[in-house]
């Protein structure tokens, strides 16, 4: 009938708009059953303000359920917002304000990424004034601190009648009963659902092969209905069809702590070869947080002498890595955290002994503290990524602190000033990102020999060192820079086009 037609039209138009609907799991299972349970609670036709708290352990499917429900209900609301990754985003400086800005820009459907919010109080006032005009539908995903809810949905009486808000969290304790009026525990999948999900990943269909049915059932029982574990372990077994391989896998599962997601994920990691492990760790420690595309990651990793195309394919086949919209690399938090923990475990006490450093404070301590930097094997430290936060003083690092890092492959020193000669930058360096480089002149007399990518975007460089960097020299170099980002500001470089690939970087 007409109403239905209009509904479906509205839905199709909405799909075209940004912010909805969201991609849910590849093989969703058990969602309909949960919708049935939630239908009565959420009832969009009833009055009143509902703030619904989803709680349950990591990887159980809270975000997936919230997304699916969002997609289902979003047609009923003109103003709506799905705010992802609240736990992570609020760790950053000004994180709460930027989350508020995101919520506000979604609710006003403004195209801009959001106005700047001076402070949390001002953000609250703005949200309240918007939310009081008409019913809104909001999902606050992955909350782990009371302050986050207080800043985004601090009280039911901020909101217009008919408003629906879903808050998800691993820790029920952070959801105060004064704000959240209904709690919903997201529980494990039932055994048949778990077997179905596992089979999708292990066999590419909704039930196991006959010959492996017994093993599959046992695996499902051991992984305890945790979707992420089923996904990763199922994918781990996808290319394995021999009974011994399955017996082996089962044996490994029996040894782990019951229902320990991290342990299940580790089995999959341990089965990777060295190169796959290396790429996995680079992605977990750096690339996912940089929202890097698959293409850029491949470019960088190839520069490091790896075979990234195949490796990334393997990692995605094993469900350890996903490629989301616009080709961006994505990892589930739990998987990323496992990767980071593997690196931290290389040496808990001394960050300078680890293969990768990504925590700004740890990096600065390692680099600034000459004593420790020279006492430990800094060459272990293959990758460093400090980054600048807003309204912060420029950090100056001595170039000499890199002397010991002979294995350094990837270095990100955005908005950092360097002091000292550039001959200390390790010759092995493959990728250097130095956005906002404060120098006026191109810093290198001789670029590190193996450098494949030099990204000096947003920098102040206006001239080259004429004498050394003649066209001839760049062409003569064994491994000339293959890609220089944002060098269009350098007129003198235009003549180097043959040896320096400007490619698409130049556009942005
Ligand atoms: N019902 C489901 N059907 C199929 N796959 C699912 C389902 N629920 C979750 N998954 C898969 O399991 C993984 C973990 O789910 P999700 O991210 O929703 O967990 P979470 O509870 O939000 O975890 P965290 O607390 O770490 O945020 C995802 O990769 C998702 O694709
Ligand atoms: Mg989640």
XYZ file of C-alpha atoms and ligand atoms in Angstrom:
540
model
C 0.000 0.000 0.000
C 0.898 3.653 -0.191
C 2.358 3.964 3.279
C 4.660 1.046 2.675
C 5.761 2.421 -0.652
C 6.596 5.749 0.919
C 8.479 4.006 3.703
C 10.584 2.067 1.261
C 11.246 5.192 -0.805
C 12.290 7.102 2.271
C 14.554 4.253 3.196
C 16.232 4.271 -0.184
C 16.813 7.982 -0.094
C 18.186 7.746 3.404
C 20.594 5.045 2.359
C 22.042 7.487 -0.079
C 22.640 10.048 2.621
C 25.727 9.921 4.691
C 25.556 8.687 8.263
C 23.117 5.848 7.518
C 22.745 2.961 7.261
C 25.893 1.406 8.553
C 27.676 -1.699 7.408
C 26.881 -4.565 9.753
C 28.642 -7.952 9.955
C 29.434 -9.886 6.791
C 27.322 -12.863 7.886
C 24.978 -11.567 10.542
C 23.375 -14.221 12.704
C 20.987 -14.040 15.621
C 20.120 -10.407 15.030
C 16.464 -11.052 14.221
C 16.060 -12.908 17.481
C 17.486 -9.964 19.358
C 15.297 -7.518 17.452
C 12.300 -9.505 18.618
C 13.438 -9.103 22.213
C 14.104 -5.407 21.728
C 11.012 -4.523 19.725
C 8.807 -4.166 22.757
C 11.424 -2.153 24.670
C 12.298 0.253 21.898
C 8.752 0.672 20.544
C 9.131 3.793 18.434
C 5.464 4.691 18.712
C 5.440 5.091 22.446
C 6.028 8.401 24.148
C 8.727 9.086 26.672
C 12.488 9.178 26.388
C 14.300 5.878 26.292
C 17.997 5.571 27.051
C 18.861 1.938 26.520
C 22.151 0.496 27.767
C 23.697 -2.440 25.892
C 26.322 -4.161 27.974
C 28.400 -7.279 27.515
C 31.978 -8.398 27.138
C 34.319 -7.245 24.361
C 33.679 -8.877 20.987
C 30.241 -10.171 21.967
C 28.458 -8.085 19.321
C 27.240 -4.884 20.984
C 28.382 -2.569 18.210
C 27.028 -4.932 15.575
C 23.636 -5.088 17.258
C 23.549 -1.324 17.788
C 24.387 -0.715 14.127
C 21.758 -3.152 12.926
C 19.150 -1.584 15.162
C 20.191 1.872 14.031
C 19.711 0.869 10.414
C 16.299 -0.526 11.216
C 14.987 2.425 13.166
C 16.658 5.347 11.518
C 13.808 5.933 9.064
C 11.607 7.046 11.917
C 13.849 9.942 12.872
C 14.828 13.056 11.039
C 17.591 13.820 13.496
C 19.942 11.011 14.250
C 23.532 10.187 14.956
C 25.736 7.161 15.421
C 28.769 8.161 17.461
C 31.399 5.410 17.216
C 34.526 4.645 19.249
C 33.754 6.874 22.186
C 36.214 5.178 24.522
C 39.084 5.685 22.157
C 38.154 9.154 20.926
C 37.753 10.579 24.395
C 41.327 9.611 25.320
C 42.621 12.288 22.955
C 42.992 15.813 24.102
C 39.737 17.659 23.439
C 38.179 14.276 22.712
C 34.892 14.919 24.483
C 34.431 18.215 22.693
C 35.104 16.655 19.307
C 32.609 13.889 20.075
C 30.071 16.541 20.951
C 30.874 18.339 17.720
C 30.289 15.143 15.769
C 26.949 14.572 17.468
C 25.871 18.149 16.827
C 26.876 18.098 13.178
C 24.983 14.816 12.666
C 21.899 16.152 14.385
C 21.903 19.298 12.301
C 22.927 17.226 9.237
C 25.532 19.813 8.484
C 28.095 18.846 5.906
C 31.030 20.261 7.790
C 32.855 17.944 10.092
C 31.584 20.003 12.991
C 32.052 23.364 14.545
C 34.618 23.845 17.213
C 33.252 23.415 20.697
C 34.977 25.583 23.251
C 34.378 23.327 26.223
C 32.183 20.456 27.333
C 29.688 22.800 29.024
C 29.153 24.768 25.817
C 28.753 21.495 23.926
C 26.081 20.341 26.350
C 24.120 23.561 25.859
C 24.194 23.113 22.096
C 23.123 19.475 22.250
C 20.278 20.322 24.613
C 18.969 23.086 22.444
C 18.919 20.765 19.422
C 17.573 17.749 21.242
C 14.712 19.618 22.755
C 13.177 20.574 19.424
C 12.157 17.132 18.195
C 12.773 13.446 18.912
C 16.252 12.230 18.071
C 17.806 8.817 17.642
C 21.351 8.469 18.913
C 23.762 5.601 19.390
C 26.715 6.209 21.678
C 29.028 3.311 20.963
C 31.647 2.004 23.357
C 31.399 4.199 26.398
C 33.752 3.500 29.295
C 33.482 6.540 31.503
C 30.612 8.378 33.094
C 31.895 11.702 31.793
C 31.278 10.585 28.239
C 27.551 10.013 28.779
C 27.318 13.181 30.837
C 28.766 15.154 27.942
C 26.633 13.575 25.228
C 23.348 12.567 26.856
C 23.582 13.702 30.430
C 19.940 13.466 31.389
C 16.695 12.173 29.968
C 15.080 15.559 30.300
C 17.430 17.082 27.743
C 15.432 15.243 25.119
C 12.120 15.569 23.341
C 9.401 12.957 23.826
C 9.928 9.920 21.645
C 13.710 10.153 21.709
C 15.603 6.844 21.577
C 19.213 6.569 22.671
C 21.344 3.445 22.768
C 24.553 3.416 24.777
C 26.918 0.460 24.487
C 29.599 -0.453 26.990
C 31.685 -3.356 28.195
C 31.226 -2.188 31.744
C 27.683 -1.884 33.017
C 28.932 0.039 36.040
C 29.589 3.166 34.000
C 25.937 3.450 33.045
C 24.107 5.296 35.834
C 20.499 4.341 36.445
C 19.617 7.995 36.693
C 20.361 8.339 32.980
C 19.887 4.889 31.484
C 16.370 3.608 32.075
C 16.569 0.159 30.483
C 19.504 -2.257 30.456
C 19.973 -4.993 27.905
C 22.704 -7.562 28.202
C 24.114 -8.666 24.882
C 24.733 -12.345 25.476
C 26.677 -15.022 23.642
C 25.208 -16.504 20.511
C 23.196 -19.681 21.040
C 24.974 -22.894 19.991
C 23.136 -23.231 16.664
C 23.820 -19.560 15.857
C 27.456 -19.944 16.811
C 27.802 -23.025 14.643
C 26.201 -21.159 11.784
C 28.571 -18.189 12.079
C 31.593 -20.422 12.471
C 30.558 -22.458 9.424
C 30.135 -19.338 7.324
C 33.745 -18.443 8.005
C 35.253 -21.924 7.999
C 33.294 -23.470 5.116
C 31.666 -20.565 3.341
C 28.199 -21.934 4.065
C 25.792 -22.090 6.972
C 26.650 -25.580 8.207
C 29.820 -27.603 8.585
C 31.030 -30.272 6.177
C 29.752 -33.640 7.326
C 33.183 -35.091 7.980
C 34.199 -32.182 10.213
C 30.893 -31.666 11.975
C 32.040 -33.125 15.299
C 35.197 -31.030 15.377
C 33.273 -27.915 14.399
C 30.793 -28.438 17.207
C 33.542 -28.865 19.728
C 35.300 -25.726 18.547
C 32.085 -23.781 18.819
C 31.590 -25.023 22.356
C 35.154 -24.007 23.291
C 34.911 -20.509 21.821
C 31.765 -19.952 23.822
C 29.494 -18.200 21.354
C 31.738 -15.159 21.008
C 31.224 -13.839 17.479
C 34.674 -12.319 17.061
C 36.357 -15.540 18.191
C 34.142 -17.591 15.879
C 34.910 -15.305 12.994
C 38.668 -15.352 13.471
C 38.945 -19.025 14.321
C 36.607 -20.019 11.509
C 38.663 -17.986 9.030
C 41.817 -19.525 10.454
C 40.506 -22.958 9.466
C 39.071 -21.884 6.126
C 41.819 -23.287 3.938
C 42.338 -26.345 6.116
C 40.411 -29.436 5.160
C 42.479 -32.287 6.527
C 41.256 -33.941 9.706
C 44.736 -33.693 11.299
C 44.803 -29.948 10.861
C 41.505 -29.682 12.638
C 42.625 -31.998 15.393
C 45.653 -29.818 15.835
C 43.578 -26.657 16.028
C 41.248 -28.239 18.534
C 44.175 -29.240 20.654
C 45.365 -25.630 20.744
C 41.920 -24.435 21.726
C 41.675 -26.916 24.571
C 44.792 -25.446 26.096
C 43.592 -21.874 26.356
C 41.751 -20.238 29.179
C 38.029 -20.914 28.801
C 36.342 -18.402 26.535
C 39.387 -16.189 26.348
C 39.012 -14.140 23.223
C 42.610 -12.935 23.284
C 43.887 -16.493 23.469
C 41.802 -17.529 20.486
C 43.067 -14.555 18.507
C 46.647 -15.453 19.447
C 46.295 -18.894 17.879
C 45.529 -17.230 14.597
C 48.403 -14.753 14.974
C 50.894 -17.464 15.869
C 50.057 -19.352 12.703
C 51.120 -16.418 10.517
C 54.532 -16.461 8.880
C 57.162 -13.874 9.805
C 56.281 -11.436 7.106
C 52.572 -11.641 7.840
C 53.278 -11.049 11.515
C 55.391 -8.029 10.686
C 52.741 -6.466 8.462
C 50.033 -7.296 10.972
C 51.949 -5.529 13.741
C 52.713 -2.474 11.605
C 49.037 -2.165 10.798
C 47.890 -2.759 14.377
C 50.406 -0.348 15.884
C 50.258 2.431 13.312
C 48.244 2.219 10.169
C 44.783 1.670 11.636
C 45.066 4.672 13.867
C 46.205 6.737 10.897
C 43.124 5.563 8.954
C 45.454 4.611 6.172
C 44.199 3.175 2.909
C 45.220 -0.242 1.698
C 46.936 1.355 -1.246
C 49.138 3.638 0.830
C 50.009 0.842 3.234
C 51.026 -1.347 0.312
C 53.196 1.407 -1.029
C 54.996 1.915 2.262
C 55.408 -1.768 3.064
C 56.677 -2.567 -0.384
C 59.296 0.093 0.218
C 60.302 -1.919 3.284
C 61.045 -4.898 1.094
C 57.870 -6.774 1.991
C 55.215 -8.363 -0.172
C 52.231 -6.452 1.106
C 49.563 -7.315 -1.495
C 49.582 -10.997 -0.726
C 50.102 -10.421 2.962
C 47.164 -8.074 3.285
C 45.063 -10.564 1.384
C 46.042 -13.280 3.845
C 45.258 -11.076 6.843
C 41.834 -10.165 5.496
C 41.099 -13.794 4.634
C 41.902 -14.638 8.239
C 39.495 -11.934 9.439
C 42.340 -10.234 11.288
C 42.013 -7.197 9.079
C 39.172 -5.636 7.124
C 39.100 -3.146 4.309
C 36.220 -0.753 4.821
C 34.822 2.106 2.736
C 37.281 4.038 0.628
C 39.781 1.226 0.965
C 40.661 2.111 4.540
C 42.303 -0.515 6.738
C 40.260 -1.508 9.770
C 40.893 -3.844 12.663
C 38.614 -4.751 15.489
C 39.848 -3.085 18.696
C 40.391 -6.439 20.309
C 42.599 -7.594 17.467
C 44.487 -4.322 17.336
C 45.031 -4.441 21.081
C 46.355 -7.962 20.823
C 48.910 -6.730 18.253
C 49.962 -3.858 20.474
C 50.262 -6.106 23.439
C 52.530 -8.457 21.528
C 54.870 -5.540 20.917
C 54.636 -4.306 24.498
C 55.482 -7.768 25.706
C 58.775 -7.646 23.810
C 59.877 -5.620 26.786
C 57.397 -4.349 29.325
C 59.816 -2.222 31.286
C 61.838 -0.554 28.574
C 59.957 0.843 25.607
C 63.291 1.496 23.934
C 63.736 -2.245 23.550
C 60.534 -2.735 21.600
C 60.290 -3.072 17.857
C 57.590 -0.452 17.528
C 56.696 2.645 19.452
C 53.435 4.508 18.984
C 52.698 6.107 22.325
C 53.719 9.715 22.120
C 54.934 9.937 25.678
C 56.917 6.752 25.456
C 58.558 7.889 22.256
C 59.494 11.225 23.694
C 60.945 9.615 26.783
C 62.949 7.192 24.713
C 64.214 9.849 22.337
C 64.845 12.604 24.834
C 66.471 10.568 27.499
C 69.959 10.288 26.135
C 71.039 7.927 28.809
C 68.440 5.315 28.210
C 68.421 5.909 24.505
C 72.069 5.032 24.320
C 72.131 2.346 26.940
C 69.540 0.095 25.320
C 69.358 -1.351 21.918
C 67.540 1.410 20.255
C 68.073 -0.262 16.926
C 65.265 -2.559 17.995
C 63.098 0.449 17.671
C 62.150 0.178 14.050
C 59.270 2.545 13.944
C 58.403 5.707 15.764
C 55.383 7.864 15.325
C 55.125 10.926 17.509
C 52.321 13.271 16.627
C 51.363 16.709 17.608
C 48.308 17.585 19.573
C 46.548 20.899 19.167
C 47.734 23.915 21.083
C 50.936 22.300 22.116
C 54.436 23.606 21.905
C 56.609 22.281 19.128
C 58.798 19.470 20.377
C 62.451 19.609 19.414
C 64.392 16.405 19.041
C 68.109 15.964 18.609
C 68.910 14.127 15.416
C 71.649 12.280 17.278
C 69.014 10.289 19.139
C 68.399 8.387 15.901
C 72.009 7.318 15.512
C 71.519 4.011 17.243
C 68.340 3.125 15.421
C 70.053 1.549 12.487
C 67.039 -0.587 11.649
C 64.571 2.241 11.649
C 62.182 1.657 8.750
C 59.251 3.982 9.300
C 59.456 7.313 11.003
C 56.736 9.823 11.598
C 57.820 13.078 13.159
C 54.942 15.356 12.253
C 55.182 18.899 13.598
C 58.426 18.135 15.357
C 61.524 20.273 15.032
C 64.859 18.531 14.574
C 68.105 19.857 15.866
C 71.442 18.629 14.573
C 72.857 17.191 11.397
C 70.695 15.094 9.174
C 73.423 12.563 8.610
C 72.200 10.953 11.852
C 68.930 9.919 10.238
C 69.397 6.200 9.589
C 70.274 5.325 6.025
C 67.900 2.363 6.155
C 64.854 4.543 6.585
C 62.164 3.632 4.076
C 59.353 6.008 4.907
C 59.540 9.399 6.496
C 56.502 11.466 7.256
C 57.368 14.897 8.493
C 54.244 16.944 8.081
C 54.571 20.504 9.215
C 58.337 20.428 8.996
C 59.277 23.879 10.277
C 62.365 24.279 8.076
C 62.492 26.695 5.160
C 65.031 24.721 3.178
C 64.902 21.098 2.100
C 66.788 19.468 4.952
C 68.696 16.650 3.346
C 71.954 17.003 1.520
C 71.697 13.352 0.825
C 68.432 11.657 1.457
C 68.608 8.357 3.330
C 69.557 5.960 0.613
C 66.573 3.645 0.707
C 63.952 6.270 1.337
C 60.940 5.465 -0.810
C 58.398 7.923 0.500
C 59.046 11.355 1.861
C 55.958 13.175 2.991
C 56.647 16.802 3.825
C 53.119 18.087 3.409
C 51.960 21.131 5.360
C 55.560 22.161 5.743
C 57.180 25.538 5.363
C 59.838 24.508 2.868
C 60.236 26.986 0.043
C 63.628 26.218 -1.371
C 66.103 23.472 -2.081
C 69.798 23.517 -1.371
C 70.659 24.495 -4.887
C 74.180 23.211 -5.129
C 73.757 19.668 -3.903
C 70.358 18.852 -5.174
C 70.759 19.399 -8.841
C 68.579 17.558 -11.258
C 71.486 15.391 -12.244
C 72.117 14.216 -8.736
C 68.576 13.170 -8.101
C 68.647 11.128 -11.266
C 71.944 9.590 -10.402
C 70.902 8.408 -6.948
C 70.557 4.681 -6.602
C 67.074 4.849 -5.203
C 65.654 8.233 -6.021
C 62.651 9.414 -4.139
C 59.739 7.838 -5.828
C 57.054 9.894 -4.299
C 57.220 13.300 -2.748
C 54.107 14.623 -1.239
C 53.055 18.227 -1.457
C 56.058 19.495 -3.204
C 54.057 21.600 -5.578
C 55.096 24.554 -3.458
C 58.598 24.020 -4.758
C 58.879 25.473 -8.213
C 62.420 24.239 -8.625
C 61.249 20.657 -8.257
C 59.037 20.765 -11.298
C 62.057 20.040 -13.382
C 62.563 16.761 -11.532
C 59.289 15.279 -12.606
C 60.950 12.395 -14.365
C 62.632 11.003 -11.300
C 60.143 12.039 -8.689
C 56.714 10.605 -9.014
C 54.252 13.310 -8.122
C 51.312 11.045 -8.840
C 48.023 11.772 -7.146
C 49.549 13.320 -4.076
C 49.857 16.580 -5.846
C 46.116 16.978 -6.058
C 45.304 17.290 -2.381
N 25.290 -11.258 15.378
C 26.444 -11.348 14.720
N 26.537 -12.058 13.583
C 27.695 -12.131 12.924
N 28.832 -11.559 13.297
C 28.813 -10.833 14.414
C 27.626 -10.693 15.193
N 27.903 -9.933 16.251
C 29.204 -9.612 16.135
N 29.740 -10.135 15.041
C 31.140 -10.010 14.597
O 31.955 -10.116 15.735
C 32.884 -9.053 15.814
C 32.755 -8.344 17.146
O 31.510 -7.705 17.241
P 31.342 -6.239 17.831
O 32.374 -5.336 17.313
O 29.926 -5.866 17.611
O 31.607 -6.529 19.365
P 31.523 -5.526 20.582
O 30.694 -6.182 21.625
O 31.070 -4.196 20.124
O 33.022 -5.507 21.058
P 33.818 -4.325 21.818
O 33.350 -4.346 23.243
O 35.239 -4.747 21.684
O 33.489 -3.055 21.137
C 32.653 -8.171 14.630
O 33.709 -8.368 13.718
C 31.344 -8.615 14.036
O 31.413 -8.637 12.644
Mg 32.039 -2.358 20.057
